[in-house]
CSV table of N, CA and C in Angstrom, one decimal:
chain,number,residue,atom,x,y,z
F,1,LEU,N,0.8,-1.2,0.0
F,1,LEU,CA,0.0,0.0,0.0
F,1,LEU,C,0.9,1.2,0.0
F,2,PRO,N,0.4,2.3,-0.7
F,2,PRO,CA,1.2,3.5,-0.7
F,2,PRO,C,1.2,4.2,0.6
F,3,ILE,N,2.2,4.9,0.9
F,3,ILE,CA,2.3,5.7,2.2
F,3,ILE,C,1.9,7.1,1.8
F,4,TYR,N,0.9,7.6,2.4
F,4,TYR,CA,0.5,9.0,2.1
F,4,TYR,C,1.1,9.9,3.1
F,5,LEU,N,1.9,10.9,2.7
F,5,LEU,CA,2.5,11.9,3.5
F,5,LEU,C,1.6,13.0,3.9
F,6,CYS,N,0.6,13.2,3.0
F,6,CYS,CA,-0.3,14.3,3.1
F,6,CYS,C,-1.7,14.0,2.6
F,7,TYR,N,-2.6,14.9,2.8
F,7,TYR,CA,-3.9,14.7,2.2
F,7,TYR,C,-4.4,16.1,1.9
F,8,LEU,N,-5.5,16.2,1.1
F,8,LEU,CA,-6.1,17.5,0.8
F,8,LEU,C,-7.4,17.7,1.5
F,9,SER,N,-7.7,18.9,2.0
F,9,SER,CA,-9.0,19.2,2.6
F,9,SER,C,-9.4,20.6,2.3
F,10,ASP,N,-10.7,20.9,2.5
F,10,ASP,CA,-11.2,22.2,2.3
F,10,ASP,C,-10.5,23.2,3.3
F,11,LEU,N,-10.4,24.4,2.9
F,11,LEU,CA,-9.9,25.5,3.8
F,11,LEU,C,-10.9,25.8,4.8
F,12,THR,N,-10.5,26.2,6.0
F,12,THR,CA,-11.5,26.6,7.0
F,12,THR,C,-11.0,27.9,7.6
F,13,LEU,N,-11.8,28.5,8.4
F,13,LEU,CA,-11.4,29.8,9.1
F,13,LEU,C,-10.2,29.6,9.9
F,14,ALA,N,-10.0,28.4,10.5
F,14,ALA,CA,-8.8,28.1,11.3
F,14,ALA,C,-7.5,28.2,10.5
F,15,ASP,N,-7.6,28.2,9.1
F,15,ASP,CA,-6.5,28.3,8.3
F,15,ASP,C,-6.0,29.7,8.0
F,16,VAL,N,-6.8,30.7,8.4
F,16,VAL,CA,-6.4,32.1,8.0
F,16,VAL,C,-5.0,32.5,8.4
F,17,SER,N,-4.6,32.2,9.6
F,17,SER,CA,-3.2,32.6,10.0
F,17,SER,C,-2.2,31.9,9.2
F,18,ASN,N,-2.4,30.6,8.9
F,18,ASN,CA,-1.4,29.9,8.1
F,18,ASN,C,-1.4,30.4,6.6
F,19,LEU,N,-2.6,30.8,6.1
F,19,LEU,CA,-2.6,31.3,4.7
F,19,LEU,C,-1.9,32.7,4.7
F,20,VAL,N,-2.1,33.5,5.7
F,20,VAL,CA,-1.4,34.8,5.8
F,20,VAL,C,0.1,34.5,5.8
F,21,ARG,N,0.5,33.6,6.6
F,21,ARG,CA,1.9,33.2,6.7
F,21,ARG,C,2.5,32.8,5.4
F,22,LEU,N,1.7,32.0,4.6
F,22,LEU,CA,2.1,31.5,3.3
F,22,LEU,C,2.2,32.7,2.3
F,23,TYR,N,1.2,33.5,2.3
F,23,TYR,CA,1.1,34.6,1.3
F,23,TYR,C,2.1,35.8,1.6
F,24,THR,N,2.6,35.8,2.8
F,24,THR,CA,3.6,36.9,3.2
F,24,THR,C,5.0,36.4,3.3
F,25,ASN,N,5.2,35.1,2.9
F,25,ASN,CA,6.5,34.5,3.1
F,25,ASN,C,7.4,34.7,1.9
F,26,ASP,N,8.6,35.2,2.1
F,26,ASP,CA,9.6,35.6,1.1
F,26,ASP,C,10.0,34.3,0.3
F,27,THR,N,10.3,33.2,0.9
F,27,THR,CA,10.7,32.0,0.2
F,27,THR,C,9.6,31.4,-0.6
F,28,THR,N,8.4,31.3,0.0
F,28,THR,CA,7.3,30.7,-0.8
F,28,THR,C,6.9,31.6,-2.0
F,29,ARG,N,6.9,32.9,-1.8
F,29,ARG,CA,6.5,33.8,-2.8
F,29,ARG,C,7.6,34.3,-3.7
F,30,LYS,N,8.8,33.7,-3.6
F,30,LYS,CA,9.9,34.2,-4.4
F,30,LYS,C,9.6,34.2,-5.9
F,31,TYR,N,9.0,33.2,-6.4
F,31,TYR,CA,8.7,33.1,-7.8
F,31,TYR,C,7.2,33.4,-8.1
F,32,LEU,N,6.5,34.0,-7.2
F,32,LEU,CA,5.1,34.2,-7.3
F,32,LEU,C,4.8,35.7,-7.2
F,33,GLY,N,5.7,36.5,-7.6
F,33,GLY,CA,5.6,38.0,-7.5
F,33,GLY,C,5.9,38.6,-6.2
F,34,GLY,N,6.5,37.8,-5.3
F,34,GLY,CA,6.9,38.4,-4.0
F,34,GLY,C,5.9,38.3,-2.9
F,35,PRO,N,6.3,38.5,-1.7
F,35,PRO,CA,5.3,38.4,-0.6
F,35,PRO,C,4.2,39.5,-0.7
F,36,LEU,N,3.0,39.1,-0.2
F,36,LEU,CA,1.9,40.1,-0.1
F,36,LEU,C,2.1,40.9,1.2
F,37,GLU,N,1.5,42.1,1.2
F,37,GLU,CA,1.4,42.8,2.4
F,37,GLU,C,0.4,42.1,3.3
F,38,VAL,N,0.5,42.2,4.6
F,38,VAL,CA,-0.3,41.5,5.6
F,38,VAL,C,-1.8,41.7,5.3
F,39,SER,N,-2.2,43.0,5.1
F,39,SER,CA,-3.6,43.3,5.0
F,39,SER,C,-4.2,42.6,3.7
F,40,LEU,N,-3.4,42.7,2.6
F,40,LEU,CA,-3.8,42.0,1.4
F,40,LEU,C,-3.8,40.5,1.5
F,41,ALA,N,-2.9,39.9,2.3
F,41,ALA,CA,-2.8,38.5,2.5
F,41,ALA,C,-4.0,38.1,3.3
F,42,GLN,N,-4.4,38.9,4.3
F,42,GLN,CA,-5.6,38.6,5.1
F,42,GLN,C,-6.9,38.6,4.2
F,43,THR,N,-7.0,39.6,3.4
F,43,THR,CA,-8.1,39.7,2.5
F,43,THR,C,-8.2,38.5,1.5
F,44,ARG,N,-7.0,38.1,1.0
F,44,ARG,CA,-7.0,37.0,0.1
F,44,ARG,C,-7.3,35.7,0.8
F,45,ALA,N,-6.8,35.5,2.0
F,45,ALA,CA,-7.1,34.3,2.8
F,45,ALA,C,-8.6,34.2,3.0
F,46,HIS,N,-9.3,35.2,3.4
F,46,HIS,CA,-10.7,35.2,3.7
F,46,HIS,C,-11.5,34.9,2.4
F,47,THR,N,-11.0,35.5,1.3
F,47,THR,CA,-11.6,35.3,0.0
F,47,THR,C,-11.5,33.8,-0.4
F,48,ASP,N,-10.3,33.3,-0.3
F,48,ASP,CA,-10.0,31.9,-0.6
F,48,ASP,C,-10.9,30.9,0.2
F,49,ILE,N,-11.2,31.3,1.4
F,49,ILE,CA,-12.0,30.4,2.3
F,49,ILE,C,-13.5,30.6,2.0
F,50,ASN,N,-13.9,31.8,1.8
F,50,ASN,CA,-15.3,32.1,1.8
F,50,ASN,C,-16.0,32.2,0.5
F,51,THR,N,-15.2,32.3,-0.6
F,51,THR,CA,-15.8,32.5,-1.9
F,51,THR,C,-16.0,31.2,-2.6
F,52,PRO,N,-17.2,30.8,-2.9
F,52,PRO,CA,-17.4,29.6,-3.6
F,52,PRO,C,-16.9,29.7,-5.0
F,53,SER,N,-16.2,28.7,-5.5
F,53,SER,CA,-15.7,28.7,-6.9
F,53,SER,C,-16.0,27.4,-7.6
F,54,LYS,N,-16.1,27.5,-8.9
F,54,LYS,CA,-16.4,26.2,-9.6
F,54,LYS,C,-15.2,25.2,-9.5
F,55,LEU,N,-14.0,25.8,-9.4
F,55,LEU,CA,-12.8,24.9,-9.3
F,55,LEU,C,-12.3,25.0,-7.8
F,56,PRO,N,-11.7,23.9,-7.3
F,56,PRO,CA,-11.3,23.8,-5.9
F,56,PRO,C,-10.0,24.5,-5.6
F,57,ILE,N,-9.9,24.9,-4.3
F,57,ILE,CA,-8.7,25.2,-3.7
F,57,ILE,C,-8.6,24.4,-2.4
F,58,TRP,N,-7.5,23.7,-2.2
F,58,TRP,CA,-7.4,22.8,-1.0
F,58,TRP,C,-6.3,23.2,-0.1
F,59,ALA,N,-6.4,22.9,1.2
F,59,ALA,CA,-5.3,22.9,2.1
F,59,ALA,C,-4.5,21.6,1.9
F,60,ILE,N,-3.2,21.6,1.9
F,60,ILE,CA,-2.4,20.4,1.9
F,60,ILE,C,-2.1,20.2,3.4
F,61,ARG,N,-2.4,19.1,4.0
F,61,ARG,CA,-2.2,18.8,5.4
F,61,ARG,C,-1.3,17.5,5.6
F,62,SER,N,-0.5,17.5,6.6
F,62,SER,CA,0.3,16.4,7.0
F,62,SER,C,-0.6,15.2,7.4
F,63,SER,N,-0.3,14.0,7.0
F,63,SER,CA,-1.0,12.8,7.4
F,63,SER,C,-0.8,12.4,8.8
F,64,THR,N,0.4,12.8,9.3
F,64,THR,CA,0.7,12.4,10.7
F,64,THR,C,0.2,13.4,11.8
F,65,ASP,N,0.3,14.7,11.6
F,65,ASP,CA,-0.1,15.6,12.6
F,65,ASP,C,-1.2,16.6,12.2
F,66,HIS,N,-1.6,16.5,10.9
F,66,HIS,CA,-2.7,17.3,10.3
F,66,HIS,C,-2.3,18.8,10.2
F,67,ASN,N,-1.0,19.1,10.3
F,67,ASN,CA,-0.5,20.4,10.2
F,67,ASN,C,-0.8,20.9,8.8
F,68,PHE,N,-1.1,22.3,8.7
F,68,PHE,CA,-1.2,23.0,7.4
F,68,PHE,C,0.2,23.1,6.8
F,69,LEU,N,0.3,22.6,5.5
F,69,LEU,CA,1.6,22.6,4.8
F,69,LEU,C,1.6,23.6,3.7
F,70,GLY,N,0.4,23.9,3.1
F,70,GLY,CA,0.3,24.8,2.0
F,70,GLY,C,-1.0,24.6,1.3
F,71,ILE,N,-1.1,25.1,0.1
F,71,ILE,CA,-2.3,25.0,-0.7
F,71,ILE,C,-2.0,24.5,-2.1
F,72,ILE,N,-3.1,24.0,-2.7
F,72,ILE,CA,-3.0,23.6,-4.1
F,72,ILE,C,-4.4,23.8,-4.7
F,73,SER,N,-4.5,24.3,-5.9
F,73,SER,CA,-5.8,24.7,-6.5
F,73,SER,C,-5.8,24.4,-8.0
F,74,LEU,N,-7.0,24.4,-8.5
F,74,LEU,CA,-7.3,24.4,-9.9
F,74,LEU,C,-8.0,25.7,-10.2
F,75,ASP,N,-7.6,26.3,-11.3
F,75,ASP,CA,-8.3,27.5,-11.7
F,75,ASP,C,-8.2,27.7,-13.2
F,76,THR,N,-8.9,28.6,-13.8
F,76,THR,CA,-8.8,28.9,-15.2
F,76,THR,C,-7.5,29.7,-15.4
F,77,HIS,N,-6.7,29.3,-16.4
F,77,HIS,CA,-5.4,29.9,-16.7
F,77,HIS,C,-5.6,31.3,-17.3
F,78,HIS,N,-4.6,32.1,-17.4
F,78,HIS,CA,-4.6,33.4,-18.0
F,78,HIS,C,-5.1,33.4,-19.4
F,79,ASP,N,-4.9,32.2,-20.1
F,79,ASP,CA,-5.3,32.2,-21.5
F,79,ASP,C,-6.8,32.0,-21.7
F,80,GLY,N,-7.5,31.8,-20.5
F,80,GLY,CA,-9.0,31.7,-20.5
F,80,GLY,C,-9.6,30.4,-20.9
F,81,SER,N,-8.7,29.5,-21.4
F,81,SER,CA,-9.3,28.2,-21.9
F,81,SER,C,-8.8,27.0,-21.1
F,82,ASP,N,-7.5,27.0,-20.7
F,82,ASP,CA,-7.0,25.9,-20.0
F,82,ASP,C,-7.2,25.9,-18.5
F,83,ILE,N,-7.2,24.7,-17.9
F,83,ILE,CA,-7.3,24.7,-16.4
F,83,ILE,C,-5.9,24.5,-15.9
F,84,GLU,N,-5.5,25.3,-14.9
F,84,GLU,CA,-4.1,25.4,-14.4
F,84,GLU,C,-4.1,24.9,-12.9
F,85,VAL,N,-3.1,24.1,-12.6
F,85,VAL,CA,-2.9,23.7,-11.2
F,85,VAL,C,-1.8,24.6,-10.7
F,86,SER,N,-2.0,25.1,-9.4
F,86,SER,CA,-1.1,26.0,-8.8
F,86,SER,C,-0.9,25.5,-7.4
F,87,TYR,N,0.3,25.7,-6.8
F,87,TYR,CA,0.6,25.2,-5.4
F,87,TYR,C,1.5,26.2,-4.8
F,88,GLU,N,1.4,26.2,-3.4
F,88,GLU,CA,2.3,27.0,-2.6
F,88,GLU,C,2.5,26.2,-1.3
F,89,LEU,N,3.8,26.1,-0.9
F,89,LEU,CA,4.1,25.4,0.4
F,89,LEU,C,4.8,26.3,1.3
F,90,LEU,N,4.6,26.2,2.6
F,90,LEU,CA,5.4,26.9,3.6
F,90,LEU,C,6.9,26.3,3.4
F,91,PRO,N,7.9,27.1,3.6
F,91,PRO,CA,9.3,26.7,3.3
F,91,PRO,C,9.7,25.5,4.1
F,92,GLU,N,9.2,25.4,5.4
F,92,GLU,CA,9.7,24.3,6.2
F,92,GLU,C,9.2,22.9,5.8
F,93,TYR,N,8.3,22.9,4.8
F,93,TYR,CA,7.7,21.7,4.3
F,93,TYR,C,8.2,21.4,2.8
F,94,MET,N,9.0,22.2,2.3
F,94,MET,CA,9.5,22.1,0.9
F,94,MET,C,10.6,21.0,0.9
F,95,GLY,N,10.6,20.2,-0.1
F,95,GLY,CA,11.6,19.2,-0.3
F,95,GLY,C,11.4,17.8,0.3
F,96,TYR,N,10.2,17.6,0.8
F,96,TYR,CA,9.9,16.3,1.5
F,96,TYR,C,8.9,15.5,0.8
F,97,GLY,N,8.5,15.9,-0.4
F,97,GLY,CA,7.6,15.1,-1.2
F,97,GLY,C,6.1,15.4,-1.1
F,98,TYR,N,5.8,16.4,-0.3
F,98,TYR,CA,4.4,16.8,-0.1
F,98,TYR,C,3.8,17.4,-1.3
F,99,ALA,N,4.5,18.3,-2.0
F,99,ALA,CA,4.0,18.9,-3.2
F,99,ALA,C,3.8,17.8,-4.3
F,100,THR,N,4.7,16.9,-4.4
F,100,THR,CA,4.6,15.8,-5.4
F,100,THR,C,3.3,15.0,-5.2
F,101,GLN,N,3.1,14.7,-3.9
F,101,GLN,CA,1.9,13.9,-3.6
F,101,GLN,C,0.6,14.7,-3.8
F,102,ALA,N,0.6,15.9,-3.4
F,102,ALA,CA,-0.5,16.8,-3.6
F,102,ALA,C,-0.9,17.0,-5.0
F,103,LEU,N,0.2,17.1,-5.8
F,103,LEU,CA,0.0,17.3,-7.3
F,103,LEU,C,-0.6,16.0,-7.9
F,104,GLU,N,-0.1,14.9,-7.5
F,104,GLU,CA,-0.6,13.6,-8.0
F,104,GLU,C,-2.1,13.5,-7.6
F,105,PHE,N,-2.5,13.8,-6.4
F,105,PHE,CA,-3.9,13.8,-6.0
F,105,PHE,C,-4.7,14.7,-6.9
F,106,VAL,N,-4.2,15.9,-7.2
F,106,VAL,CA,-5.0,16.8,-8.0
F,106,VAL,C,-5.1,16.4,-9.4
F,107,LEU,N,-4.1,15.8,-10.0
F,107,LEU,CA,-4.1,15.3,-11.3
F,107,LEU,C,-5.1,14.1,-11.4
F,108,ASN,N,-5.0,13.2,-10.4
F,108,ASN,CA,-6.0,12.1,-10.4
F,108,ASN,C,-7.4,12.6,-10.4
F,109,TYR,N,-7.7,13.6,-9.5
F,109,TYR,CA,-9.0,14.2,-9.4
F,109,TYR,C,-9.4,14.9,-10.7
F,110,SER,N,-8.5,15.6,-11.3
F,110,SER,CA,-8.7,16.3,-12.6
F,110,SER,C,-9.2,15.4,-13.7
F,111,PHE,N,-8.5,14.3,-13.8
F,111,PHE,CA,-8.8,13.4,-14.9
F,111,PHE,C,-9.8,12.3,-14.6
F,112,ASN,N,-9.9,11.9,-13.4
F,112,ASN,CA,-10.8,10.8,-13.0
F,112,ASN,C,-12.2,11.3,-12.5
F,113,GLU,N,-12.2,12.5,-11.9
F,113,GLU,CA,-13.5,13.0,-11.3
F,113,GLU,C,-14.0,14.1,-12.2
F,114,LEU,N,-13.2,15.1,-12.6
F,114,LEU,CA,-13.6,16.2,-13.4
F,114,LEU,C,-13.6,15.9,-14.9
F,115,ASN,N,-13.0,14.8,-15.3
F,115,ASN,CA,-12.9,14.3,-16.7
F,115,ASN,C,-12.2,15.4,-17.6
F,116,LEU,N,-11.3,16.1,-17.1
F,116,LEU,CA,-10.6,17.1,-17.9
F,116,LEU,C,-9.7,16.4,-18.9
F,117,LYS,N,-9.5,17.1,-20.1
F,117,LYS,CA,-8.7,16.5,-21.1
F,117,LYS,C,-7.2,16.9,-21.0
F,118,LYS,N,-7.0,18.0,-20.2
F,118,LYS,CA,-5.6,18.5,-20.1
F,118,LYS,C,-5.5,19.4,-18.9
F,119,VAL,N,-4.4,19.4,-18.2
F,119,VAL,CA,-4.1,20.3,-17.1
F,119,VAL,C,-2.8,21.0,-17.4
F,120,ILE,N,-2.7,22.3,-17.1
F,120,ILE,CA,-1.4,22.9,-17.3
F,120,ILE,C,-0.9,23.5,-16.0
F,121,ALA,N,0.4,23.9,-16.0
F,121,ALA,CA,1.0,24.6,-14.9
F,121,ALA,C,1.9,25.6,-15.5
F,122,GLU,N,2.0,26.8,-14.8
F,122,GLU,CA,2.9,27.9,-15.3
F,122,GLU,C,3.8,28.2,-14.1
F,123,THR,N,5.1,28.2,-14.4
F,123,THR,CA,6.0,28.5,-13.3
F,123,THR,C,7.1,29.4,-13.9
F,124,GLN,N,7.8,30.2,-13.1
F,124,GLN,CA,8.9,31.0,-13.5
F,124,GLN,C,10.0,30.0,-14.0
F,125,THR,N,10.6,30.3,-15.2
F,125,THR,CA,11.6,29.5,-15.7
F,125,THR,C,12.8,29.3,-14.8
F,126,GLN,N,13.0,30.3,-13.9
F,126,GLN,CA,14.1,30.3,-12.9
F,126,GLN,C,13.8,29.3,-11.8
F,127,ASN,N,12.5,28.9,-11.6
F,127,ASN,CA,12.1,28.1,-10.5
F,127,ASN,C,12.4,26.6,-10.8
F,128,LYS,N,13.7,26.2,-10.6
F,128,LYS,CA,14.1,24.9,-11.0
F,128,LYS,C,13.4,23.8,-10.2
F,129,ALA,N,13.1,24.0,-8.9
F,129,ALA,CA,12.5,23.0,-8.1
F,129,ALA,C,11.1,22.7,-8.6
F,130,SER,N,10.4,23.8,-9.0
F,130,SER,CA,9.0,23.6,-9.5
F,130,SER,C,9.0,22.9,-10.8
F,131,ILE,N,10.0,23.2,-11.7
F,131,ILE,CA,10.1,22.5,-13.0
F,131,ILE,C,10.4,21.0,-12.8
F,132,LYS,N,11.3,20.7,-11.9
F,132,LYS,CA,11.6,19.3,-11.6
F,132,LYS,C,10.3,18.6,-11.1
F,133,LEU,N,9.5,19.3,-10.2
F,133,LEU,CA,8.3,18.7,-9.7
F,133,LEU,C,7.3,18.4,-10.8
F,134,LEU,N,7.1,19.3,-11.7
F,134,LEU,CA,6.2,19.2,-12.8
F,134,LEU,C,6.6,18.0,-13.7
F,135,GLU,N,7.9,17.9,-14.0
F,135,GLU,CA,8.4,16.8,-14.8
F,135,GLU,C,8.2,15.5,-14.1
F,136,ARG,N,8.4,15.5,-12.8
F,136,ARG,CA,8.3,14.2,-11.9
F,136,ARG,C,6.9,13.6,-12.0
F,137,VAL,N,5.9,14.5,-12.1
F,137,VAL,CA,4.5,13.9,-12.2
F,137,VAL,C,4.1,13.7,-13.7
F,138,GLY,N,5.0,13.9,-14.6
F,138,GLY,CA,4.7,13.6,-16.0
F,138,GLY,C,4.3,14.7,-16.9
F,139,MET,N,4.4,15.9,-16.3
F,139,MET,CA,4.1,17.1,-17.1
F,139,MET,C,5.2,17.4,-18.1
F,140,VAL,N,4.9,17.9,-19.3
F,140,VAL,CA,5.8,18.2,-20.4
F,140,VAL,C,5.8,19.7,-20.7
F,141,PHE,N,7.0,20.2,-20.9
F,141,PHE,CA,7.2,21.6,-21.3
F,141,PHE,C,6.4,21.9,-22.6
F,142,GLU,N,5.7,22.9,-22.6
F,142,GLU,CA,4.9,23.3,-23.8
F,142,GLU,C,5.5,24.5,-24.5
F,143,LYS,N,5.7,25.6,-23.7
F,143,LYS,CA,6.2,26.9,-24.3
F,143,LYS,C,6.6,27.8,-23.2
F,144,SER,N,7.4,28.8,-23.6
F,144,SER,CA,7.8,29.9,-22.7
F,144,SER,C,6.9,31.2,-23.0
F,145,VAL,N,6.6,31.9,-22.0
F,145,VAL,CA,5.9,33.2,-22.2
F,145,VAL,C,6.5,34.2,-21.3
F,146,GLU,N,6.4,35.5,-21.7
F,146,GLU,CA,6.9,36.6,-20.8
F,146,GLU,C,5.6,37.1,-20.1
F,147,ARG,N,5.6,37.0,-18.8
F,147,ARG,CA,4.5,37.5,-18.0
F,147,ARG,C,5.0,37.9,-16.6
F,148,PHE,N,4.4,38.9,-16.0
F,148,PHE,CA,4.7,39.4,-14.7
F,148,PHE,C,6.2,39.8,-14.7
F,149,GLY,N,6.7,40.3,-15.8
F,149,GLY,CA,8.1,40.8,-15.8
F,149,GLY,C,9.2,39.7,-15.8
F,150,SER,N,8.8,38.4,-16.0
F,150,SER,CA,9.8,37.4,-16.1
F,150,SER,C,9.4,36.3,-17.1
F,151,ASN,N,10.4,35.5,-17.4
F,151,ASN,CA,10.1,34.4,-18.3
F,151,ASN,C,9.4,33.2,-17.6
F,152,GLN,N,8.3,32.8,-18.1
F,152,GLN,CA,7.5,31.7,-17.5
F,152,GLN,C,7.5,30.5,-18.4
F,153,SER,N,7.6,29.3,-17.8
F,153,SER,CA,7.5,28.1,-18.5
F,153,SER,C,6.1,27.4,-18.3
F,154,ILE,N,5.5,27.1,-19.4
F,154,ILE,CA,4.2,26.4,-19.3
F,154,ILE,C,4.3,24.9,-19.6
F,155,PHE,N,3.8,24.1,-18.6
F,155,PHE,CA,3.9,22.7,-18.7
F,155,PHE,C,2.5,22.1,-18.9
F,156,PHE,N,2.3,20.9,-19.4
F,156,PHE,CA,1.0,20.3,-19.5
F,156,PHE,C,1.1,18.8,-19.4
F,157,ILE,N,-0.1,18.2,-19.1
F,157,ILE,CA,-0.3,16.8,-19.2
F,157,ILE,C,-1.7,16.6,-19.6
F,158,THR,N,-1.8,15.6,-20.5
F,158,THR,CA,-3.2,15.3,-21.0
F,158,THR,C,-3.7,14.1,-20.2
F,159,ASN,N,-5.0,13.9,-20.3
F,159,ASN,CA,-5.7,12.8,-19.7
F,159,ASN,C,-5.0,11.5,-20.2
F,160,HIS,N,-4.7,11.3,-21.5
F,160,HIS,CA,-4.1,10.1,-22.0
F,160,HIS,C,-2.7,9.9,-21.5
F,161,GLN,N,-1.9,11.0,-21.4
F,161,GLN,CA,-0.5,10.9,-20.9
F,161,GLN,C,-0.6,10.4,-19.4
F,162,TYR,N,-1.5,11.0,-18.6
F,162,TYR,CA,-1.6,10.7,-17.2
F,162,TYR,C,-2.0,9.2,-17.1
F,163,ILE,N,-3.1,8.8,-17.8
F,163,ILE,CA,-3.5,7.4,-17.7
F,163,ILE,C,-2.4,6.4,-18.1
F,164,ASP,N,-1.7,6.7,-19.2
F,164,ASP,CA,-0.6,5.8,-19.6
F,164,ASP,C,0.5,5.7,-18.6
F,165,LYS,N,0.8,6.8,-17.9
F,165,LYS,CA,1.8,6.8,-16.8
F,165,LYS,C,1.4,6.0,-15.6
F,166,HIS,N,0.1,5.9,-15.4
F,166,HIS,CA,-0.4,5.2,-14.2
F,166,HIS,C,-1.1,3.8,-14.5
F,167,LYS,N,-0.7,3.2,-15.6
F,167,LYS,CA,-1.2,1.9,-15.9
F,167,LYS,C,-0.5,0.8,-15.0
């Protein structure tokens, strides 16, 4: 049986302080436009928790102590047509396999529950750890774009690629 390091759950009001910590953290936000100011982070946390959306945003939690590790979400990409997976982890939880497992959960959900044909991810080209993560779960480089004042790499995986990888 697989060992699950983490699980995904809905965000709750108890997560506000952790979301603010996530959104204001220099390391977490290094490739995401930098840390938010506290008041903006608080507003975003409450919005993320209280605003119903068609596509989910989940807390990533530790399987052992249920600690908040970060977030992962599906949303409409800037191009308006693709569905994008995004993730942010608190720095103390980076490098332990949590993001890989959370991303696997979301891809499984995307293809087996939502029946999506394709999922994309956009990351700064300088973010080597994120690129390795995307490749690890079977995502393939599609193209580079200039956005937010830096070079971004767009990766994708199709339903068929995902199913073939998991046979």
